[in-house]
Amino acid sequence: MNEKIILPELGDGIEGGDVVNILVSKGDEIEKDSVLLELETDKAVLEFPSPQSGRITEIHIQKGDTVTVGQLLVTLDVKGNTEPSEETANSQEEKNIVRQHEQRPEPSHDPETQSLLEDEKEPVGELLPAGPATRKLARELGMDLSKVQGTGKDGRITLDDVKSHVKHRLTSTPSLAGVPAVVLPDFSQWGPVERKPFSSLRRKVAENLTAAWSAVPLVTQFDEADVTELEKMRKKNVHDVQEKGGKLTITVFVMKALVTALKAFPQFNASLDVHRGEIIYKQYFNIGVAVDTPSGLIVPVIKNVDDKSLAELAIELTELSKKARDRKVPLEELRGGNLSVSNLGGIGGTGFTPLVNPPDVAVVGISRSRVVPVWREGQCEPRLVMPFSVSYDHRVIDGADGARFSRLVAHELETFQA
């Protein structure tokens, strides 16, 4: 008996990803939970296991393909039978995806989406090479199948063709992005050019930041902290922590200082529920830390920062940073953050404005510390000063509280007690 293996719902808003590695070949005998492929999503690189044991009779994807939820990945012979006819296979695939769509709520009739497809109604009486599930999806979307290019055998229109067509219409429409589309010139007239597609991660980052910039009325408070004594403490303990497998960086101290500030100003440890007109105040302290990776920015989350020691935080942050750079962070370790920290001090700069990533209402940016002359007790002393910034959602947080919050963070760093 042949079993069609499709990409299931991955959760956390993940709609699909790029195939970075296929770990099986046609004819392979595999066991249940054997890894079929590695999928790069906007969150991490996920290993996709086989739900059953059997023999691989067909692989329907290639390395580098972008796949979406519901897409056919491989065909598995679970009893060693020969592969059924294409008609049977298509019918089974359509039945599987019909069940998926029947379990989903009716699509929303968004005016902008409707305007894109309102003229795409299938012509009456025109016979098109498409199965029942494909036609059902097209009817739900109000789409004219005659405008869809079929990629199946003999031009057959598949469910993936319909999804790709809709995705192209939506992403190519500037009004949905909230900003006018920029008409690009032909850059090749001035010299050689190269086009590269967005990776899943880069694409999702772009979508999130565009949405954040459009939706959040952002204010940034700039401040600085005298970390001279803190740096002495860090250097004193750095080797002990290193022996335990951690790297004691200034970020670890900032996280602990932030917990104190979040307790004093709970509006920074909150989320805005616009639909219900409520502010959700969280009673836990999970802090995300932005990690620079070759693929782009990833923000793993350290849970319950208030309950962990400096050494524990340093070890966990070191481990999570490595996982992030390897794109091996479990989804659970990317969820549940209340506020994020972005430390660019190791690269340089005197200050920057980090963007709030909803549902968070605040984010902290750290810049490079520098030695500056400071007037103290009647004389000028060289002191190590760390500039930092706090960006926040002005709908939830007032400017005065933004200043008080940053001052408290600075005070905690300047008077830090291990």
Short mmCIF file of C-alpha atoms in Angstrom, two decimals:
data_model
loop_
_atom_site.label_atom_id
_atom_site.label_comp_id
_atom_site.label_asym_id
_atom_site.label_seq_id
_atom_site.Cartn_x
_atom_site.Cartn_y
_atom_site.Cartn_z
CA MET A 1 0.00 0.00 0.00
CA ASN A 2 1.35 3.39 -0.97
CA GLU A 3 1.24 6.23 1.53
CA LYS A 4 1.54 9.85 0.43
CA ILE A 5 3.69 11.77 2.92
CA ILE A 6 2.82 15.46 2.98
CA LEU A 7 4.23 18.34 4.99
CA PRO A 8 2.00 18.63 8.07
CA GLU A 9 1.08 21.69 10.08
CA LEU A 10 4.26 22.80 11.86
CA GLY A 11 2.69 25.23 14.30
CA ASP A 12 3.81 28.68 15.45
CA GLY A 13 2.63 30.26 12.20
CA ILE A 14 5.17 28.35 10.08
CA GLU A 15 3.75 27.87 6.59
CA GLY A 16 6.67 25.97 5.06
CA GLY A 17 10.32 26.37 4.25
CA ASP A 18 13.25 25.55 1.98
CA VAL A 19 14.53 22.00 1.56
CA VAL A 20 18.20 22.13 2.56
CA ASN A 21 18.89 18.40 2.55
CA ILE A 22 17.14 15.20 1.48
CA LEU A 23 18.40 12.28 3.55
CA VAL A 24 16.74 9.40 1.68
CA SER A 25 16.86 8.04 -1.86
CA LYS A 26 14.34 6.23 -4.01
CA GLY A 27 14.28 2.55 -3.05
CA ASP A 28 15.53 3.08 0.52
CA GLU A 29 13.96 0.99 3.27
CA ILE A 30 13.30 3.26 6.24
CA GLU A 31 11.95 2.91 9.75
CA LYS A 32 9.32 5.04 11.42
CA ASP A 33 10.80 8.35 12.67
CA SER A 34 13.74 8.10 10.27
CA VAL A 35 14.65 11.61 9.11
CA LEU A 36 13.48 12.20 5.54
CA LEU A 37 14.69 15.75 5.02
CA GLU A 38 15.91 18.92 6.66
CA LEU A 39 13.68 21.94 6.21
CA GLU A 40 14.85 25.51 6.75
CA THR A 41 11.99 27.60 8.09
CA ASP A 42 11.93 31.18 9.28
CA LYS A 43 12.61 29.84 12.78
CA ALA A 44 15.21 27.08 12.44
CA VAL A 45 16.31 24.06 10.43
CA LEU A 46 13.87 21.28 11.27
CA GLU A 47 14.35 17.55 10.78
CA PHE A 48 11.22 16.00 9.26
CA PRO A 49 10.76 12.33 10.30
CA SER A 50 8.80 9.66 8.49
CA PRO A 51 5.46 8.88 10.15
CA GLN A 52 5.70 5.23 9.03
CA SER A 53 8.14 2.47 8.09
CA GLY A 54 8.38 1.37 4.47
CA ARG A 55 10.20 1.74 1.17
CA ILE A 56 10.65 5.05 -0.64
CA THR A 57 9.01 4.67 -4.04
CA GLU A 58 9.09 8.30 -5.15
CA ILE A 59 10.61 11.60 -4.02
CA HIS A 60 8.55 14.56 -5.19
CA ILE A 61 10.86 17.37 -4.10
CA GLN A 62 14.43 18.47 -4.73
CA LYS A 63 17.07 20.14 -2.63
CA GLY A 64 16.49 23.90 -2.74
CA ASP A 65 12.73 23.64 -3.31
CA THR A 66 10.38 25.78 -1.25
CA VAL A 67 7.62 23.59 0.18
CA THR A 68 4.43 24.54 1.98
CA VAL A 69 2.10 22.84 4.44
CA GLY A 70 0.07 20.18 2.64
CA GLN A 71 2.59 19.67 -0.16
CA LEU A 72 3.49 16.13 -1.23
CA LEU A 73 7.03 15.18 -0.19
CA VAL A 74 7.54 11.46 -0.79
CA THR A 75 5.57 8.34 -1.59
CA LEU A 76 6.14 5.45 0.80
CA ASP A 77 5.32 1.78 0.14
CA VAL A 78 4.34 0.62 3.61
CA LYS A 79 3.82 -3.02 2.59
CA GLY A 80 6.11 -3.41 -0.37
CA ASN A 81 3.30 -3.09 -2.92
CA THR A 82 3.88 -1.53 -6.32
CA GLU A 83 3.00 2.10 -6.80
CA PRO A 84 -0.61 2.73 -7.83
CA SER A 85 -1.59 4.44 -11.03
CA GLU A 86 -1.24 8.19 -11.30
CA GLU A 87 -5.00 8.59 -11.29
CA THR A 88 -5.25 6.71 -7.99
CA ALA A 89 -2.36 8.68 -6.54
CA ASN A 90 -3.89 11.99 -7.56
CA SER A 91 -7.24 10.95 -6.15
CA GLN A 92 -5.70 9.95 -2.83
CA GLU A 93 -3.71 13.17 -2.61
CA GLU A 94 -6.82 15.20 -3.29
CA LYS A 95 -8.77 13.30 -0.63
CA ASN A 96 -6.05 13.95 1.92
CA ILE A 97 -6.03 17.67 1.24
CA VAL A 98 -9.81 17.89 1.03
CA ARG A 99 -9.85 16.59 4.60
CA GLN A 100 -7.36 19.28 5.59
CA HIS A 101 -9.48 22.04 4.10
CA GLU A 102 -12.68 20.67 5.58
CA GLN A 103 -11.13 20.88 9.03
CA ARG A 104 -10.17 24.51 8.54
CA PRO A 105 -12.54 27.45 9.11
CA GLU A 106 -14.04 29.20 6.14
CA PRO A 107 -11.62 31.69 4.59
CA SER A 108 -12.02 35.30 5.66
CA HIS A 109 -13.44 37.66 3.07
CA ASP A 110 -10.83 40.38 3.39
CA PRO A 111 -11.68 43.26 1.01
CA GLU A 112 -8.15 43.59 -0.31
CA THR A 113 -7.79 39.86 -0.93
CA GLN A 114 -11.22 39.72 -2.55
CA SER A 115 -10.33 42.59 -4.85
CA LEU A 116 -7.39 40.61 -6.14
CA LEU A 117 -9.45 37.56 -7.02
CA GLU A 118 -12.95 38.95 -7.57
CA ASP A 119 -12.51 38.76 -11.33
CA GLU A 120 -11.05 35.26 -11.12
CA LYS A 121 -14.18 33.15 -11.33
CA GLU A 122 -13.99 29.90 -13.22
CA PRO A 123 -15.73 30.17 -16.60
CA VAL A 124 -18.94 28.19 -16.75
CA GLY A 125 -18.80 25.09 -18.92
CA GLU A 126 -15.04 25.19 -19.52
CA LEU A 127 -13.42 21.80 -18.90
CA LEU A 128 -10.05 22.17 -17.20
CA PRO A 129 -7.61 19.42 -16.16
CA ALA A 130 -8.03 19.66 -12.39
CA GLY A 131 -9.25 17.32 -9.69
CA PRO A 132 -12.15 17.86 -7.26
CA ALA A 133 -9.94 19.11 -4.41
CA THR A 134 -8.23 21.62 -6.68
CA ARG A 135 -11.58 22.90 -7.96
CA LYS A 136 -12.93 23.11 -4.41
CA LEU A 137 -10.00 25.25 -3.28
CA ALA A 138 -10.33 27.47 -6.36
CA ARG A 139 -14.05 28.00 -5.64
CA GLU A 140 -13.30 28.94 -2.03
CA LEU A 141 -10.81 31.53 -3.24
CA GLY A 142 -12.99 32.77 -6.09
CA MET A 143 -10.23 31.92 -8.54
CA ASP A 144 -10.38 31.39 -12.30
CA LEU A 145 -8.54 28.12 -12.94
CA SER A 146 -8.03 29.07 -16.58
CA LYS A 147 -5.51 31.66 -15.36
CA VAL A 148 -3.45 29.07 -13.48
CA GLN A 149 -0.54 27.38 -15.21
CA GLY A 150 -0.75 23.63 -14.60
CA THR A 151 2.48 21.80 -13.83
CA GLY A 152 1.10 18.29 -13.58
CA LYS A 153 1.01 15.64 -16.28
CA ASP A 154 -0.55 16.92 -19.53
CA GLY A 155 -0.97 20.37 -17.96
CA ARG A 156 -3.01 19.12 -15.01
CA ILE A 157 -3.63 21.88 -12.44
CA THR A 158 -2.59 20.78 -8.96
CA LEU A 159 -3.28 22.18 -5.52
CA ASP A 160 0.27 23.51 -5.40
CA ASP A 161 -0.36 25.38 -8.65
CA VAL A 162 -3.38 27.09 -7.10
CA LYS A 163 -1.47 27.99 -3.94
CA SER A 164 1.47 29.34 -5.92
CA HIS A 165 -0.85 31.43 -8.08
CA VAL A 166 -2.56 32.99 -5.05
CA LYS A 167 0.75 33.57 -3.29
CA HIS A 168 2.12 35.33 -6.36
CA ARG A 169 -0.94 37.55 -6.65
CA LEU A 170 -0.83 38.53 -2.99
CA THR A 171 2.90 39.11 -2.63
CA SER A 172 3.11 41.03 -5.90
CA THR A 173 0.39 43.48 -4.83
CA PRO A 174 1.87 46.55 -3.17
CA SER A 175 -1.29 47.55 -1.29
CA LEU A 176 -1.04 44.45 0.89
CA ALA A 177 2.42 45.44 2.05
CA GLY A 178 1.11 48.77 3.29
CA VAL A 179 3.67 50.74 1.28
CA PRO A 180 3.88 51.65 -2.40
CA ALA A 181 5.93 49.31 -4.54
CA VAL A 182 9.23 50.70 -5.81
CA VAL A 183 9.53 50.44 -9.57
CA LEU A 184 13.04 49.13 -10.17
CA PRO A 185 15.12 50.10 -13.18
CA ASP A 186 17.06 47.59 -15.24
CA PHE A 187 20.26 47.57 -13.18
CA SER A 188 22.07 45.44 -15.76
CA GLN A 189 22.33 48.47 -18.04
CA TRP A 190 25.08 49.77 -15.74
CA GLY A 191 26.93 46.53 -15.13
CA PRO A 192 26.67 42.86 -14.14
CA VAL A 193 24.04 41.92 -11.57
CA GLU A 194 23.05 38.77 -9.72
CA ARG A 195 19.63 37.86 -8.37
CA LYS A 196 19.22 35.64 -5.33
CA PRO A 197 15.91 34.57 -3.77
CA PHE A 198 15.06 35.40 -0.18
CA SER A 199 15.76 32.52 2.18
CA SER A 200 12.86 31.45 4.40
CA LEU A 201 14.48 33.21 7.34
CA ARG A 202 15.27 36.44 5.47
CA ARG A 203 11.77 36.52 3.98
CA LYS A 204 10.11 36.10 7.38
CA VAL A 205 12.37 38.72 8.98
CA ALA A 206 11.39 41.15 6.22
CA GLU A 207 7.68 40.44 6.72
CA ASN A 208 7.88 40.79 10.51
CA LEU A 209 9.89 44.00 10.45
CA THR A 210 7.64 45.58 7.83
CA ALA A 211 4.60 44.71 9.94
CA ALA A 212 6.30 45.98 13.11
CA TRP A 213 7.34 49.25 11.49
CA SER A 214 3.81 49.80 10.19
CA ALA A 215 1.90 48.77 13.31
CA VAL A 216 3.96 49.93 16.30
CA PRO A 217 4.28 53.64 17.20
CA LEU A 218 7.92 53.40 18.22
CA VAL A 219 9.86 55.56 20.67
CA THR A 220 13.53 54.99 21.53
CA GLN A 221 15.15 56.14 24.76
CA PHE A 222 18.95 56.44 24.66
CA ASP A 223 20.97 56.13 27.85
CA GLU A 224 24.32 54.94 29.18
CA ALA A 225 25.69 53.09 32.18
CA ASP A 226 29.05 53.31 33.93
CA VAL A 227 30.14 49.65 33.83
CA THR A 228 33.67 50.10 35.14
CA GLU A 229 33.11 48.06 38.31
CA LEU A 230 30.88 45.60 36.49
CA GLU A 231 33.63 44.88 33.97
CA LYS A 232 36.05 44.15 36.82
CA MET A 233 33.54 41.68 38.25
CA ARG A 234 33.03 40.09 34.85
CA LYS A 235 36.76 39.60 34.28
CA LYS A 236 37.15 38.16 37.77
CA ASN A 237 34.55 35.45 37.10
CA VAL A 238 34.95 34.85 33.38
CA HIS A 239 37.38 31.92 33.69
CA ASP A 240 35.30 30.07 36.28
CA VAL A 241 32.23 30.32 34.07
CA GLN A 242 34.23 29.32 31.02
CA GLU A 243 35.34 26.11 32.74
CA LYS A 244 31.66 25.27 33.20
CA GLY A 245 30.99 25.73 29.48
CA GLY A 246 29.67 29.29 29.45
CA LYS A 247 30.81 32.66 28.20
CA LEU A 248 30.24 35.46 30.69
CA THR A 249 29.38 38.47 28.53
CA ILE A 250 27.86 41.84 29.38
CA THR A 251 24.58 40.54 27.92
CA VAL A 252 24.19 38.17 30.87
CA PHE A 253 24.42 41.04 33.35
CA VAL A 254 21.99 43.12 31.29
CA MET A 255 19.46 40.29 31.41
CA LYS A 256 19.57 40.19 35.20
CA ALA A 257 19.28 43.98 35.39
CA LEU A 258 16.29 43.86 33.08
CA VAL A 259 14.42 41.48 35.39
CA THR A 260 14.59 44.07 38.18
CA ALA A 261 13.38 46.78 35.82
CA LEU A 262 10.57 44.60 34.45
CA LYS A 263 9.32 43.93 37.97
CA ALA A 264 9.33 47.65 38.72
CA PHE A 265 7.67 48.58 35.41
CA PRO A 266 5.31 45.69 34.48
CA GLN A 267 4.07 47.54 31.39
CA PHE A 268 7.37 46.58 29.73
CA ASN A 269 6.62 42.92 30.47
CA ALA A 270 3.31 42.98 28.64
CA SER A 271 1.53 42.55 25.31
CA LEU A 272 -1.26 44.58 23.76
CA ASP A 273 -4.42 42.73 22.75
CA VAL A 274 -5.85 45.22 20.25
CA HIS A 275 -8.94 43.14 19.46
CA ARG A 276 -10.07 42.89 23.08
CA GLY A 277 -8.77 46.29 24.11
CA GLU A 278 -6.66 44.79 26.90
CA ILE A 279 -3.05 44.81 28.07
CA ILE A 280 -1.74 41.38 29.08
CA TYR A 281 0.70 41.60 31.99
CA LYS A 282 2.98 38.57 32.25
CA GLN A 283 4.09 37.16 35.58
CA TYR A 284 7.17 35.38 34.18
CA PHE A 285 10.47 36.71 32.88
CA ASN A 286 11.62 35.21 29.59
CA ILE A 287 14.16 37.21 27.62
CA GLY A 288 15.11 36.72 23.98
CA VAL A 289 18.67 37.34 22.83
CA ALA A 290 19.34 38.26 19.21
CA VAL A 291 22.01 36.04 17.64
CA ASP A 292 23.81 37.02 14.45
CA THR A 293 24.04 33.99 12.14
CA PRO A 294 25.18 33.51 8.53
CA SER A 295 21.52 33.00 7.60
CA GLY A 296 20.22 36.07 9.40
CA LEU A 297 18.95 37.14 12.81
CA ILE A 298 17.58 34.46 15.16
CA VAL A 299 16.24 35.20 18.65
CA PRO A 300 16.29 32.21 21.02
CA VAL A 301 14.56 32.71 24.35
CA ILE A 302 15.95 32.05 27.82
CA LYS A 303 13.12 31.16 30.18
CA ASN A 304 12.77 32.19 33.83
CA VAL A 305 15.78 34.49 33.89
CA ASP A 306 14.89 35.60 37.42
CA ASP A 307 15.46 32.09 38.79
CA LYS A 308 18.90 31.51 37.24
CA SER A 309 22.39 32.49 38.34
CA LEU A 310 24.85 34.39 36.18
CA ALA A 311 26.74 31.17 35.46
CA GLU A 312 23.55 29.31 34.51
CA LEU A 313 22.49 32.12 32.18
CA ALA A 314 25.95 32.28 30.60
CA ILE A 315 26.00 28.53 29.94
CA GLU A 316 22.47 28.48 28.52
CA LEU A 317 23.11 31.53 26.35
CA THR A 318 26.31 29.97 24.99
CA GLU A 319 24.48 26.75 24.12
CA LEU A 320 21.52 28.53 22.54
CA SER A 321 23.78 30.82 20.51
CA LYS A 322 25.58 27.80 19.05
CA LYS A 323 22.27 26.13 18.22
CA ALA A 324 21.10 29.34 16.55
CA ARG A 325 24.21 29.63 14.40
CA ASP A 326 23.80 25.97 13.41
CA ARG A 327 20.05 26.55 12.80
CA LYS A 328 19.29 23.73 15.23
CA VAL A 329 17.23 25.59 17.81
CA PRO A 330 14.07 23.67 18.80
CA LEU A 331 10.91 25.67 18.18
CA GLU A 332 10.10 25.65 21.87
CA GLU A 333 13.29 27.61 22.56
CA LEU A 334 12.22 30.31 20.11
CA ARG A 335 8.85 30.92 21.76
CA GLY A 336 7.58 32.68 24.84
CA GLY A 337 9.85 35.72 25.00
CA ASN A 338 8.66 38.90 26.73
CA LEU A 339 11.43 41.29 25.74
CA SER A 340 14.57 40.96 23.61
CA VAL A 341 18.17 42.14 23.87
CA SER A 342 20.33 42.93 20.84
CA ASN A 343 24.04 43.41 21.59
CA LEU A 344 26.02 45.00 18.75
CA GLY A 345 28.81 46.15 21.03
CA GLY A 346 31.18 43.49 19.77
CA ILE A 347 30.92 44.96 16.27
CA GLY A 348 30.89 48.68 16.98
CA GLY A 349 28.71 51.76 16.91
CA THR A 350 27.65 54.34 19.46
CA GLY A 351 23.91 53.66 19.39
CA PHE A 352 21.05 52.27 17.31
CA THR A 353 17.27 51.99 17.29
CA PRO A 354 16.13 48.36 17.57
CA LEU A 355 12.61 47.62 16.34
CA VAL A 356 9.98 46.17 18.65
CA ASN A 357 8.83 42.75 17.47
CA PRO A 358 5.14 42.26 18.41
CA PRO A 359 3.69 40.85 20.59
CA ASP A 360 6.60 42.26 22.64
CA VAL A 361 6.27 45.92 23.58
CA ALA A 362 9.95 46.68 24.16
CA VAL A 363 13.47 45.77 23.05
CA VAL A 364 16.90 46.73 24.39
CA GLY A 365 19.93 47.52 22.24
CA ILE A 366 23.51 47.47 23.55
CA SER A 367 26.34 49.35 21.84
CA ARG A 368 30.12 49.31 22.27
CA SER A 369 31.48 50.39 25.65
CA ARG A 370 34.18 53.04 25.63
CA VAL A 371 36.49 54.71 28.12
CA VAL A 372 35.55 58.36 28.63
CA PRO A 373 36.56 61.06 31.13
CA VAL A 374 33.97 61.39 33.90
CA TRP A 375 33.92 64.05 36.62
CA ARG A 376 33.69 62.22 39.97
CA GLU A 377 34.24 63.58 43.45
CA GLY A 378 36.07 66.68 42.35
CA GLN A 379 38.30 65.08 39.76
CA CYS A 380 38.23 63.65 36.26
CA GLU A 381 38.51 59.86 36.01
CA PRO A 382 38.63 57.46 33.07
CA ARG A 383 35.47 55.32 33.25
CA LEU A 384 34.10 52.55 31.06
CA VAL A 385 30.69 53.67 29.80
CA MET A 386 28.23 51.46 27.91
CA PRO A 387 25.62 53.18 25.70
CA PHE A 388 22.31 51.40 25.33
CA SER A 389 18.83 52.08 24.00
CA VAL A 390 15.30 51.02 24.86
CA SER A 391 12.69 51.03 22.08
CA TYR A 392 9.08 50.65 23.16
CA ASP A 393 5.49 50.66 21.97
CA HIS A 394 4.11 54.11 22.81
CA ARG A 395 0.56 52.73 22.93
CA VAL A 396 1.47 50.83 26.10
CA ILE A 397 4.38 52.79 27.56
CA ASP A 398 4.62 56.52 28.26
CA GLY A 399 7.79 58.46 27.55
CA ALA A 400 8.44 59.27 31.20
CA ASP A 401 8.26 55.60 32.12
CA GLY A 402 10.60 54.83 29.24
CA ALA A 403 13.16 57.18 30.76
CA ARG A 404 12.63 55.78 34.27
CA PHE A 405 12.99 52.22 32.99
CA SER A 406 16.29 52.93 31.24
CA ARG A 407 17.60 54.79 34.30
CA LEU A 408 16.78 51.81 36.52
CA VAL A 409 18.57 49.45 34.13
CA ALA A 410 21.61 51.73 34.23
CA HIS A 411 21.48 51.91 38.03
CA GLU A 412 21.34 48.11 38.33
CA LEU A 413 24.38 47.74 36.08
CA GLU A 414 26.32 50.43 37.93
CA THR A 415 25.61 48.92 41.36
CA PHE A 416 25.48 45.25 40.38
CA GLN A 417 25.86 42.74 43.20
CA ALA A 418 26.60 39.14 42.23
#
